[in-house]
CSV table of C-alpha atoms and ligand atoms in Angstrom, one decimal:
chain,number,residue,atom,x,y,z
A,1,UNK,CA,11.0,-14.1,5.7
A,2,UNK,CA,7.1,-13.3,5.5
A,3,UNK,CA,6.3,-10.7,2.9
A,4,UNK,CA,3.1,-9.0,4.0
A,5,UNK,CA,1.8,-6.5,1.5
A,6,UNK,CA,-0.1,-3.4,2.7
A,7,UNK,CA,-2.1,-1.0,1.0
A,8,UNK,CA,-2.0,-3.6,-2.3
A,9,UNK,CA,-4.4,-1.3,-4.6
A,10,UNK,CA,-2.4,2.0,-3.6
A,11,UNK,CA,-5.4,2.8,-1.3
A,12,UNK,CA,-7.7,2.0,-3.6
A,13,UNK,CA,-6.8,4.1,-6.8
A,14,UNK,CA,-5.9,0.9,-8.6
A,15,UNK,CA,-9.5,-0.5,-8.0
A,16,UNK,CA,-11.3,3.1,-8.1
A,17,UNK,CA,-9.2,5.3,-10.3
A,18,UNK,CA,-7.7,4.0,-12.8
A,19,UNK,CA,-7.4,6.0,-16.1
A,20,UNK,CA,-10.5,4.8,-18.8
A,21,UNK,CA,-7.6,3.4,-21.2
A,22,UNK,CA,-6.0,0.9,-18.5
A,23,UNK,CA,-10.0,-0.1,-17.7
A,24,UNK,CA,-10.0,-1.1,-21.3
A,25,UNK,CA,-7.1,-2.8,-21.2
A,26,UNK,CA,-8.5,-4.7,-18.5
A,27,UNK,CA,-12.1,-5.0,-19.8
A,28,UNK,CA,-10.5,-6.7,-23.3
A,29,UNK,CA,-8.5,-8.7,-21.4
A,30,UNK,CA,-11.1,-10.1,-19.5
A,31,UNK,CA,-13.5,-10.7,-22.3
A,32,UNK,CA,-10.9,-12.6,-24.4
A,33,UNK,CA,-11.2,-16.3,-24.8
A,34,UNK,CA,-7.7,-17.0,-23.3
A,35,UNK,CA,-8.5,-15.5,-19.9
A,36,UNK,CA,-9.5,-17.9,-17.4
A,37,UNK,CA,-13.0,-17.2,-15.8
A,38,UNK,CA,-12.4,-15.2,-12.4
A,39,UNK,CA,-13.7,-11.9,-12.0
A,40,UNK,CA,-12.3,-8.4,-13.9
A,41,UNK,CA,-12.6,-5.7,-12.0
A,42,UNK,CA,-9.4,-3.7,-12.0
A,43,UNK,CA,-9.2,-5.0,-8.2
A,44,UNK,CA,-8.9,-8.4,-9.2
A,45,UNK,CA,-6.1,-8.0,-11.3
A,46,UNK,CA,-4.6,-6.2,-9.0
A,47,UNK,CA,-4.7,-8.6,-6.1
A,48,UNK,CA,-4.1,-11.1,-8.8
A,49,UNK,CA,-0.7,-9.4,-10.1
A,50,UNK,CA,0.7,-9.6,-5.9
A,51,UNK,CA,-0.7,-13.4,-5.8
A,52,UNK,CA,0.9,-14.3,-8.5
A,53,UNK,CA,4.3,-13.4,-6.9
A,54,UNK,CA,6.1,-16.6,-5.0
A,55,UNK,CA,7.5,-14.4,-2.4
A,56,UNK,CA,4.3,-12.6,-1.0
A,57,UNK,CA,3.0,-14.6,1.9
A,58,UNK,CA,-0.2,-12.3,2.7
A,59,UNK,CA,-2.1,-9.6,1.4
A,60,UNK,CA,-3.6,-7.3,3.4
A,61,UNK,CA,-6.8,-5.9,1.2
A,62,UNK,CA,-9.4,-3.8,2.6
A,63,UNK,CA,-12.6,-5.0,1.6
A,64,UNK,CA,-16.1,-2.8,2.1
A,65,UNK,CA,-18.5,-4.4,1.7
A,66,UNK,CA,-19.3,-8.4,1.9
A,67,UNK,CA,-19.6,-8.3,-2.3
A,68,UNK,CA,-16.3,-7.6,-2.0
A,69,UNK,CA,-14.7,-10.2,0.5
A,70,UNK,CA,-16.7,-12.7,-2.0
A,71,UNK,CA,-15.3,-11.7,-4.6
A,72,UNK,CA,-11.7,-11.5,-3.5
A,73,UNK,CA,-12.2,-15.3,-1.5
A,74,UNK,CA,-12.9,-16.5,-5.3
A,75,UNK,CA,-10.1,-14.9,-6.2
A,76,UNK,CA,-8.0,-16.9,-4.4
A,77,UNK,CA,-9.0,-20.1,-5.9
A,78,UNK,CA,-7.9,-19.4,-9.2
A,79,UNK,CA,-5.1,-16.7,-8.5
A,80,UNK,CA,-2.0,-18.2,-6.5
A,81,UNK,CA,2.5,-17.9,-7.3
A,82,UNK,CA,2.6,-18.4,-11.2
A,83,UNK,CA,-0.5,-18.4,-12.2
A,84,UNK,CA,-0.7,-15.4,-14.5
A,85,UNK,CA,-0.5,-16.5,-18.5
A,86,UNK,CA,2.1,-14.5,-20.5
A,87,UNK,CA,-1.0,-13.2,-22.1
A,88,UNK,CA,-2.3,-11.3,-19.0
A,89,UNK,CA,1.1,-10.7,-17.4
A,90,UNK,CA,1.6,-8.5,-21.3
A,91,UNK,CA,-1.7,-6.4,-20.0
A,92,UNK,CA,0.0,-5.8,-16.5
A,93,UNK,CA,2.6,-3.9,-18.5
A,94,UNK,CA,-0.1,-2.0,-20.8
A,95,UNK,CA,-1.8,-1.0,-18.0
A,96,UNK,CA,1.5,0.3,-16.0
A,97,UNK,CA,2.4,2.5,-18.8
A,98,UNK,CA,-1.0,3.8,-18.9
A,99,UNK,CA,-0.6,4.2,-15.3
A,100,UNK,CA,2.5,6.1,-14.8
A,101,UNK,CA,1.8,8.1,-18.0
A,102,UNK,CA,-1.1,9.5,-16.1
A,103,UNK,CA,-0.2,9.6,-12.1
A,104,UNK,CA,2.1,12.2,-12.5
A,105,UNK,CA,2.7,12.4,-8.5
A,106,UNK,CA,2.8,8.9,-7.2
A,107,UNK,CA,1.0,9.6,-3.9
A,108,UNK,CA,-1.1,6.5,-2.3
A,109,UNK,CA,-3.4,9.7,-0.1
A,110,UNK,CA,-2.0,8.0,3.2
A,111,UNK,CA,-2.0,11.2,4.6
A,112,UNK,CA,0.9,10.0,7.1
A,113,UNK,CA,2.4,14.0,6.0
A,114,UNK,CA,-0.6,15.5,7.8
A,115,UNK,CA,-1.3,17.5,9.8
A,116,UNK,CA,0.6,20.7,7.8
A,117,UNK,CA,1.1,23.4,10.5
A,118,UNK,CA,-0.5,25.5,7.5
A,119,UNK,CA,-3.2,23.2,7.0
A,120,UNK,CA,-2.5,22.9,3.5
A,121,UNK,CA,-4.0,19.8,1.7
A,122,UNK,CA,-1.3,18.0,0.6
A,123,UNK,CA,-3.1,14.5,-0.6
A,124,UNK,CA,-6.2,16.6,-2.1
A,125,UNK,CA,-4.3,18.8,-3.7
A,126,UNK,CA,-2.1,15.8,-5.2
A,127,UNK,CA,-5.4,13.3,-6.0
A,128,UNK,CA,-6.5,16.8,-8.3
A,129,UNK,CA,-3.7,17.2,-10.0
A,130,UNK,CA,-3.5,13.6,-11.0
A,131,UNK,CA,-7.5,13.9,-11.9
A,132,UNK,CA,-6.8,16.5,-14.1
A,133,UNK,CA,-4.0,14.4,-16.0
A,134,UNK,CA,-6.6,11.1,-15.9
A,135,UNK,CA,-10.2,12.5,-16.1
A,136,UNK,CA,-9.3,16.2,-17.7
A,137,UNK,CA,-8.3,19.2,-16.1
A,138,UNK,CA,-11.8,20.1,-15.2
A,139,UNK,CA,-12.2,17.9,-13.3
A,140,UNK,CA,-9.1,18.5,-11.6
A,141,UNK,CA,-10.2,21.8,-10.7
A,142,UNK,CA,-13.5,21.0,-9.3
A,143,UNK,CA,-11.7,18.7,-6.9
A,144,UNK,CA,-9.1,21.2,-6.3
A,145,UNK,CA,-11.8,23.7,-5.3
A,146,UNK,CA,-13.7,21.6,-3.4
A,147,UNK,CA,-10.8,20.1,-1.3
A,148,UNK,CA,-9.2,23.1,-0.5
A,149,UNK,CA,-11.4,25.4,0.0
A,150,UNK,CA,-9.7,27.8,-2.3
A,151,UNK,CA,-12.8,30.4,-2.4
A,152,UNK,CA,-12.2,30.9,1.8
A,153,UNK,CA,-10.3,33.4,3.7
A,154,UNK,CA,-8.8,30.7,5.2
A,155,UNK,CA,-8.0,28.1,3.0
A,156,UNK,CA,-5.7,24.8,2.2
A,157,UNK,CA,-4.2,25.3,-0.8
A,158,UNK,CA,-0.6,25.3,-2.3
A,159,UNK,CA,-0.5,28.9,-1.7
A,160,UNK,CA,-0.3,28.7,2.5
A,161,UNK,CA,2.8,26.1,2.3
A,162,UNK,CA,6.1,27.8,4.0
A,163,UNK,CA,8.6,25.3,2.9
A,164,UNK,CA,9.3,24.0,6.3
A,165,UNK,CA,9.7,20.5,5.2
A,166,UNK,CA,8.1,18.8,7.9
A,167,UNK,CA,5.5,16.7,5.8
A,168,UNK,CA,8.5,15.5,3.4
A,169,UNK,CA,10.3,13.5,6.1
A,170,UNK,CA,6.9,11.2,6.8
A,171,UNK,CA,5.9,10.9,3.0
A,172,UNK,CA,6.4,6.9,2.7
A,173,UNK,CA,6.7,7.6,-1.4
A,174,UNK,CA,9.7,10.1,-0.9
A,175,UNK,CA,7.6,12.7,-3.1
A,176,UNK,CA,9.0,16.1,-3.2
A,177,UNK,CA,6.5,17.7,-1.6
A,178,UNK,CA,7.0,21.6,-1.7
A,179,UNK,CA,8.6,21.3,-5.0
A,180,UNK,CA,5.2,19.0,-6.3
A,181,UNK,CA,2.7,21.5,-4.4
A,182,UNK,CA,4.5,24.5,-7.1
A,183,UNK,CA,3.3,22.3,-9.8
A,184,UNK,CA,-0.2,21.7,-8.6
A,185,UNK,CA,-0.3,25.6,-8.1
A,186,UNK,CA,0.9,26.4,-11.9
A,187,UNK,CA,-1.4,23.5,-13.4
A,188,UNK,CA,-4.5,24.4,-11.4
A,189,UNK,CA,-4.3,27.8,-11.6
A,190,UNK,CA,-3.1,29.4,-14.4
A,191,UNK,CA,-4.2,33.4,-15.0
A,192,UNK,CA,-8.3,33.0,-15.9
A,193,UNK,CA,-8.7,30.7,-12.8
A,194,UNK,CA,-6.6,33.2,-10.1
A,195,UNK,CA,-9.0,35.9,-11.5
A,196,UNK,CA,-12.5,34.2,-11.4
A,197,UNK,CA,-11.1,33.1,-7.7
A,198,UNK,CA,-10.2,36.6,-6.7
A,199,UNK,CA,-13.4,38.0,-7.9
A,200,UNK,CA,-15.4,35.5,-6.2
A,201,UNK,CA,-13.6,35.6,-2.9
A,202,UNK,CA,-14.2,39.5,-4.0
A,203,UNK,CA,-17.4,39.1,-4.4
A,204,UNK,CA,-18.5,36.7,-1.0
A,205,UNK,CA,-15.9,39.7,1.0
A,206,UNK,CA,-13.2,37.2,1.5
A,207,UNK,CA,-9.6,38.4,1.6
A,208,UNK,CA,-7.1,35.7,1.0
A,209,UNK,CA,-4.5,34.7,4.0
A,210,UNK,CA,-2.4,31.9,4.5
A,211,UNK,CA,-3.7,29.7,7.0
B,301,SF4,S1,6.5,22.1,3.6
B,301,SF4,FE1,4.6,23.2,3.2
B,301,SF4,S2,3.0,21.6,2.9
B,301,SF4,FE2,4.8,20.7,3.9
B,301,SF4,S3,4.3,20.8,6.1
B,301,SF4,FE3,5.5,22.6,5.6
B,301,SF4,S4,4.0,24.2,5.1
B,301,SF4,FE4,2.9,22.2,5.0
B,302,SF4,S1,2.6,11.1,2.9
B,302,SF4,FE1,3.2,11.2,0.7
B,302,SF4,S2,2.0,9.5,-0.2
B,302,SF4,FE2,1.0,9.9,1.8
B,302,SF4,S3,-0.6,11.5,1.4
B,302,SF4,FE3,1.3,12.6,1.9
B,302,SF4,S4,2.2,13.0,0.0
B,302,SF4,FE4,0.8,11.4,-0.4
């Protein structure tokens, strides 16, 4: 049976986001004398990782930018089913822990449980909370403001979901969506935040309503 792989860097987040520890992990492995010379970007050894695997027949990698289909044809010269060294399969496992320590909701941003009848955010309040775990909670916030609006009349955050469960039966990654969106509320906005965002909604005469 074919085994096509889609979405192989979890939309990217294994490429673009992964926490500043599991880069190092990658960046010293790379740099050590054992690794053989392809590139190491964490999208490498991600593709890499699925290559290495006997029973993956294709993978199905969105590339950007021709940099980027160069780099992964390249790739496949040197990366093929059991080619990883016990050395570099040991900083897969680094990595994952580093990885799952810090993705505390495992959402890919597919966006398959969109549209919300309450046009709450569901991936960007998700990708937030996560940022605030990998990049600090400042972060977090500033992403939680910006992708829900939070500062509007009318806005997309945790506060608008009804609990109808209607995004949870499309979520590919089975997350617990109404129960997760609770935790995004308490994490990104705990009693100093809810009352620098009433005063400014105060302030710019906004009065808070659920979608
Ligand atoms: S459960 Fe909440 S977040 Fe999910 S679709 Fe319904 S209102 Fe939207
Ligand atoms: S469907 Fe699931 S994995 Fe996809 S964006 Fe929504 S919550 Fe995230």
């Amino acid at each position: 049976m074919p085994v096509i792989i889609m979405e192989p860097l979890l939309g990217g987040k294994l490429a673009n986001s992964l926490p500043p520890e599991a880069q190092e992990i990658f960046r010293l492995g790379t740099s050590s004398p054992d690794h053989r010379k392809w590139s190491g970007s964490p999208a490498a050894w991600g593709l890499c990782w699925l290559w290495n695997q006997s029973e993956v027949t294709v993978v199905l990698s969105g590339m950007t930018d021709p940099a980027q289909v160069a780099e992964n044809a390249a790739l496949t010269d040197v990366c093929s089913a059991g080619s990883l060294t016990g050395e570099e399969l040991a900083l897969y496992s680094k990595v994952k822990d580093v990885f799952n320590r810090a993705n505390k909701i495992n959402c890919t941003g597919c966006a398959y449980c969109l549209p919300c009848p309450q046009g709450v955010n569901i991936p960007g309040c998700f990708s937030a909370y996560n940022t605030s775990y990998i990049m600090g909670w400042r972060s977090g916030l500033q992403l939680y403001i910006n992708g829900t609006g939070i500062t509007a009349a009318k806005s997309s955050d945790p506060a608008a979901c009804i609990s109808c469960g209607k995004c949870e039966k499309h979520c590919p990654q089975n997350i617990p969506i109404i129960e997760s969106l609770k935790k995004v509320k308490i994490r990104m906005e705990p009693l100093p935040v809810r009352i620098a965002l009433k005063t400014v909604r105060a302030f710019l005469g906004r009065h808070k309503k659920s979608c």
